[in-house]
Coordinates of C-alpha atoms in Angstrom, one line a residue:
M1 CA -73.7 13.8 23.9
N2 CA -72.4 15.0 20.6
R3 CA -71.4 18.3 22.3
I4 CA -69.5 16.4 25.0
N5 CA -67.6 14.4 22.4
N6 CA -66.8 17.5 20.5
I7 CA -65.4 19.2 23.7
K8 CA -63.2 16.1 24.3
K9 CA -61.8 16.0 20.8
Y10 CA -61.1 19.8 21.1
L11 CA -59.3 19.1 24.3
L12 CA -57.4 16.3 22.9
L13 CA -56.3 18.3 19.8
L14 CA -55.5 21.1 22.1
A15 CA -53.3 18.8 24.2
V16 CA -51.4 17.3 21.1
G17 CA -50.9 21.0 19.7
C18 CA -49.5 22.1 22.9
G19 CA -47.2 18.9 23.3
L20 CA -46.0 19.5 19.6
A21 CA -45.1 23.1 20.3
M22 CA -43.4 22.2 23.6
G23 CA -41.4 19.7 21.5
F24 CA -40.4 22.2 19.1
T25 CA -39.6 24.5 21.8
A26 CA -37.4 22.0 23.6
C27 CA -35.5 21.2 20.3
S28 CA -34.9 25.0 19.9
D29 CA -33.6 25.4 23.4
D30 CA -31.0 22.7 22.7
D31 CA -29.6 24.3 20.0
D32 CA -26.4 26.5 20.6
P33 CA -27.5 30.2 20.6
S34 CA -24.3 30.7 18.6
G35 CA -25.8 28.8 15.7
D36 CA -22.9 26.3 15.8
T37 CA -23.6 22.5 15.1
I38 CA -22.3 19.6 16.7
F39 CA -20.4 18.7 13.7
P40 CA -16.9 20.2 13.0
T41 CA -17.1 22.8 10.0
T42 CA -13.5 23.9 10.2
S43 CA -10.3 22.0 9.1
P44 CA -8.2 20.3 11.9
Q45 CA -4.9 21.8 13.0
R46 CA -2.3 20.4 10.8
D47 CA 1.5 20.6 11.0
N48 CA 3.7 21.0 7.9
F49 CA 4.2 17.3 7.4
E50 CA 0.6 16.9 7.6
E51 CA 0.0 19.7 4.9
W52 CA 2.6 18.2 2.8
L53 CA 0.8 14.8 2.8
L54 CA -2.4 16.4 1.7
K55 CA -0.6 18.2 -1.3
N56 CA 1.3 15.1 -2.4
Y57 CA -0.8 12.1 -1.3
T58 CA -4.4 12.9 -0.5
Y59 CA -5.2 15.6 -3.2
P60 CA -3.5 13.8 -6.1
Y61 CA -4.3 10.3 -5.3
S62 CA -7.0 10.2 -2.6
I63 CA -4.6 8.3 -0.3
D64 CA -4.8 8.4 3.4
F65 CA -1.1 8.3 4.5
Q66 CA -1.3 7.1 8.2
Y67 CA 1.9 7.7 10.1
K68 CA 0.4 7.9 13.5
M69 CA -0.3 4.3 14.5
Q70 CA -4.0 3.5 15.4
D71 CA -4.9 0.0 16.9
I72 CA -7.7 -0.4 14.5
E73 CA -5.4 0.0 11.4
T74 CA -3.3 -2.6 12.5
D75 CA -3.2 -6.4 13.0
K76 CA -3.5 -7.1 16.7
K77 CA -1.7 -10.5 16.6
Y78 CA 1.5 -8.6 16.2
T79 CA 3.3 -6.4 19.1
L80 CA 4.1 -3.2 17.1
V81 CA 5.6 0.2 17.9
P82 CA 4.4 3.5 16.3
A83 CA 6.7 5.0 13.8
D84 CA 9.0 8.0 14.5
S85 CA 7.4 11.0 12.7
A86 CA 10.5 12.6 11.4
K87 CA 11.7 9.3 9.9
C88 CA 8.0 8.9 8.3
A89 CA 8.4 12.2 6.7
K90 CA 11.9 11.3 5.0
L91 CA 10.4 7.9 4.0
A92 CA 7.3 9.6 2.4
I93 CA 9.6 11.9 0.2
I94 CA 11.5 8.7 -0.9
V95 CA 8.3 6.8 -1.5
K96 CA 6.9 9.6 -3.8
H97 CA 10.2 9.9 -5.7
L98 CA 11.0 6.1 -6.0
W99 CA 7.4 4.7 -6.3
F100 CA 4.6 7.0 -7.1
D101 CA 6.6 9.5 -9.5
A102 CA 8.0 6.5 -11.2
Y103 CA 4.8 5.1 -12.1
N104 CA 3.5 8.6 -13.2
E105 CA 6.6 9.0 -15.4
V106 CA 5.9 5.6 -17.1
V107 CA 2.3 5.2 -17.3
G108 CA 0.5 8.5 -16.2
I109 CA -0.9 9.8 -13.0
D110 CA -4.4 8.5 -13.7
F111 CA -3.1 5.0 -13.4
L112 CA -2.3 5.4 -9.8
K113 CA -5.5 7.7 -9.3
Q114 CA -7.6 4.7 -10.3
N115 CA -5.4 1.9 -8.8
A116 CA -3.2 2.9 -6.0
P117 CA -4.1 1.6 -2.5
R118 CA -6.3 4.0 -0.5
V119 CA -4.6 3.6 2.6
L120 CA -0.7 3.8 3.4
T121 CA 0.2 3.0 6.9
L122 CA 3.7 3.1 8.5
V123 CA 4.5 1.3 11.5
G124 CA 7.9 1.7 13.5
S125 CA 8.7 -2.0 14.3
P126 CA 8.7 -5.2 12.2
A127 CA 6.0 -7.7 12.5
Y128 CA 7.1 -11.3 13.5
N129 CA 5.2 -14.4 12.6
S130 CA 5.1 -17.2 15.2
E131 CA 7.7 -19.3 13.4
G132 CA 10.1 -16.4 13.4
T133 CA 9.6 -15.0 9.9
M134 CA 9.5 -11.2 9.4
V135 CA 6.8 -9.5 7.7
L136 CA 7.9 -6.5 5.7
G137 CA 4.5 -5.4 4.3
T138 CA 1.0 -6.3 3.9
A139 CA -1.9 -5.5 1.5
E140 CA -5.5 -5.9 2.5
G141 CA -8.3 -6.3 -0.2
G142 CA -6.8 -4.1 -2.7
Y143 CA -7.3 -1.1 -0.4
K144 CA -4.4 -0.8 2.1
V145 CA -0.6 -1.5 2.3
T146 CA 1.2 -1.4 5.6
L147 CA 5.0 -0.9 5.8
Y148 CA 7.0 -1.8 9.1
M149 CA 10.4 -1.2 10.2
V150 CA 10.4 2.5 9.9
N151 CA 12.2 3.2 13.1
W152 CA 15.1 1.0 11.7
L153 CA 15.8 3.9 9.2
T154 CA 19.2 5.6 9.6
D155 CA 20.8 8.5 7.6
E156 CA 22.9 5.4 6.0
T157 CA 20.0 3.3 5.1
L158 CA 17.9 6.5 3.7
S159 CA 20.6 6.8 1.2
N160 CA 21.2 3.2 0.3
Y161 CA 19.0 2.0 -2.7
S162 CA 19.6 -1.7 -1.9
T163 CA 18.5 -1.6 1.8
L164 CA 15.6 0.6 1.2
T165 CA 14.5 -1.9 -1.6
D166 CA 14.9 -4.8 0.7
Y167 CA 12.8 -3.0 3.4
Y168 CA 10.3 -1.2 1.5
F169 CA 10.2 -1.1 -2.3
T170 CA 10.1 -4.8 -3.4
T171 CA 7.3 -5.0 -0.9
M172 CA 5.4 -2.0 -2.2
H173 CA 5.7 -3.2 -5.8
H174 CA 4.8 -6.8 -4.8
E175 CA 1.8 -5.8 -2.9
F176 CA 0.7 -3.4 -5.6
Q177 CA 0.8 -6.4 -8.0
H178 CA -1.7 -8.3 -5.8
I179 CA -3.9 -5.1 -6.0
L180 CA -3.8 -5.1 -9.7
N181 CA -4.4 -8.8 -9.9
Q182 CA -7.4 -8.6 -7.6
K183 CA -9.0 -6.0 -10.0
K184 CA -8.3 -8.0 -13.2
P185 CA -7.0 -11.5 -12.8
Y186 CA -3.9 -12.6 -14.8
D187 CA -3.8 -15.7 -17.1
T188 CA -4.0 -18.8 -14.9
S189 CA -1.7 -20.7 -17.1
F190 CA 1.0 -19.1 -15.1
D191 CA 0.1 -21.2 -12.3
L192 CA 1.0 -24.3 -14.1
I193 CA 4.5 -23.4 -14.9
S194 CA 5.9 -24.4 -11.6
E195 CA 2.8 -26.3 -10.4
G196 CA 4.6 -29.3 -8.6
D197 CA 7.1 -27.1 -6.9
Y198 CA 5.2 -24.8 -4.5
V199 CA 5.6 -25.4 -0.8
S200 CA 3.1 -23.3 0.8
G201 CA 3.9 -22.3 4.4
D202 CA 7.3 -24.1 4.3
W203 CA 8.7 -21.6 1.9
Y204 CA 11.3 -20.3 4.7
L205 CA 12.8 -23.8 4.9
Q206 CA 14.1 -23.2 1.4
S207 CA 16.5 -21.0 3.2
T208 CA 18.2 -19.1 0.3
E209 CA 17.7 -17.8 -3.2
E210 CA 20.5 -20.1 -4.3
V211 CA 17.9 -23.1 -3.4
A212 CA 15.1 -21.5 -5.1
Q213 CA 16.4 -20.0 -8.2
P214 CA 17.5 -23.3 -10.0
K215 CA 13.9 -24.6 -9.3
G216 CA 12.7 -21.4 -11.3
F217 CA 11.7 -19.2 -8.4
I218 CA 13.4 -15.6 -8.3
R219 CA 13.3 -15.9 -4.4
N220 CA 12.3 -18.4 -1.9
Y221 CA 9.1 -16.5 -0.8
A222 CA 8.0 -17.1 -4.5
M223 CA 7.7 -20.8 -3.6
V224 CA 4.5 -20.1 -1.4
E225 CA 2.1 -20.1 -4.1
P226 CA 1.5 -19.1 -7.7
R227 CA 0.2 -15.6 -6.8
E228 CA 3.1 -15.0 -4.4
D229 CA 5.2 -16.2 -7.2
Y230 CA 3.6 -13.7 -9.6
A231 CA 4.2 -10.7 -7.4
E232 CA 7.8 -11.7 -6.5
T233 CA 8.8 -12.0 -10.0
Y234 CA 7.5 -8.6 -11.0
S235 CA 8.9 -6.9 -7.8
Q236 CA 12.3 -8.3 -8.1
Y237 CA 12.5 -7.4 -11.7
I238 CA 11.3 -3.8 -11.3
T239 CA 13.6 -3.0 -8.4
N240 CA 16.8 -5.0 -9.2
P241 CA 19.7 -3.3 -10.9
D242 CA 20.4 -5.1 -14.1
D243 CA 23.7 -6.8 -12.9
L244 CA 22.0 -8.1 -9.8
W245 CA 19.0 -9.6 -11.8
E246 CA 21.5 -11.4 -14.3
S247 CA 23.4 -12.6 -11.2
K248 CA 20.3 -14.3 -10.1
L249 CA 19.5 -15.8 -13.6
I250 CA 23.3 -17.2 -13.7
N251 CA 22.6 -18.9 -10.4
A252 CA 19.4 -20.3 -11.7
G253 CA 21.1 -22.3 -14.5
A254 CA 19.8 -22.9 -17.8
T255 CA 16.6 -24.6 -16.6
G256 CA 15.7 -22.2 -13.8
R257 CA 16.5 -19.1 -15.9
A258 CA 14.2 -20.4 -18.7
V259 CA 11.4 -20.8 -16.2
I260 CA 11.9 -17.4 -14.4
L261 CA 12.0 -15.7 -17.8
E262 CA 8.9 -17.5 -19.1
K263 CA 7.2 -16.4 -15.9
L264 CA 8.4 -12.7 -16.4
E265 CA 7.3 -12.7 -20.2
M266 CA 3.7 -13.5 -18.9
I267 CA 3.8 -10.7 -16.5
R268 CA 5.3 -8.3 -19.0
T269 CA 2.2 -9.1 -21.4
Y270 CA -0.4 -8.9 -18.7
M271 CA 0.9 -5.5 -17.5
L272 CA 1.3 -4.1 -21.2
D273 CA -2.1 -5.4 -22.3
T274 CA -4.1 -5.2 -19.4
W275 CA -2.8 -1.9 -17.8
G276 CA -0.9 -0.3 -20.6
L277 CA 2.2 -0.3 -18.3
D278 CA 5.6 -1.2 -19.9
I279 CA 7.6 -3.0 -17.3
D280 CA 10.9 -2.5 -19.0
K281 CA 10.4 1.2 -18.9
L282 CA 9.2 1.1 -15.3
H283 CA 12.4 -1.0 -14.4
K284 CA 14.6 1.6 -15.9
A285 CA 12.7 4.5 -14.3
V286 CA 13.0 2.9 -11.0
I287 CA 16.7 2.2 -11.1
R288 CA 17.5 5.8 -12.3
R289 CA 15.6 7.3 -9.6
G290 CA 17.3 4.8 -7.3
Q291 CA 20.5 6.5 -8.2
E292 CA 19.3 9.9 -7.6
L293 CA 18.5 9.2 -3.8
N294 CA 21.7 10.9 -2.5
S295 CA 20.5 14.2 -4.3
L296 CA 17.0 14.2 -2.3
D297 CA 16.5 16.9 0.2
L298 CA 15.2 14.8 3.1
D299 CA 15.4 17.5 5.6
H300 CA 12.8 19.8 4.0
L301 CA 9.2 19.3 2.9
N302 CA 8.9 21.2 -0.4

């Protein structure tokens, strides 16, 4: 009986061993004889623009600059059109000069390495909300910024600081301020300055700056809520030439002017104490760089 049991155990072990051996053989047979893996080990083919993006955005800032529209990266509630690649290249040069290099000049490259959005997405068309308002840009969770209307660019707008600012750069500074606020919140006493005057989703009914400014808001969109007021005040100060900024304060009247400047002072303190960034120096750098637009070579990726 013991002998029979021993034989059965031996046969069972032999069967298991053969099965394992066959399994190993099968795995081996599945391998490519050349030794290649199923995972790519070589870099994808990149054109000159993509190589330039690696050099100027990905390597220094770890930014994924997306100019080929992907459904997964866009809000499906909007009907959107991909951006023209040639216009994306020109805008990428301008964004580097007018936005990234301006911050680097004032506060150093490490600031953007640590805090810049990790994804920058370009879309060809505007995004329209149901009530007819136009979305110029969005920021998501301190991670991604999306810019729209790239296909609206012309040779004229590409050299026009005012138009580019309206389309893109107030949006970029605005959304970047949201990212910074999410990382390190601002003093919430800011929220009390205009506490009774915010109008939430009805901001677009305050149709002009001339309505908003006497109430202490630099633009009508600032009337949505305190955090939008914060980002709007910051972005408008950074991007508006001195004469334009002053004209808005004049329109605000004595009361509105005092409120706007009180808000700006809180932002100035927050940015300097929390981030080591002097917004007055940044403002000067941005305005000076805006005057240099005509000297940029937008036809060659250097």
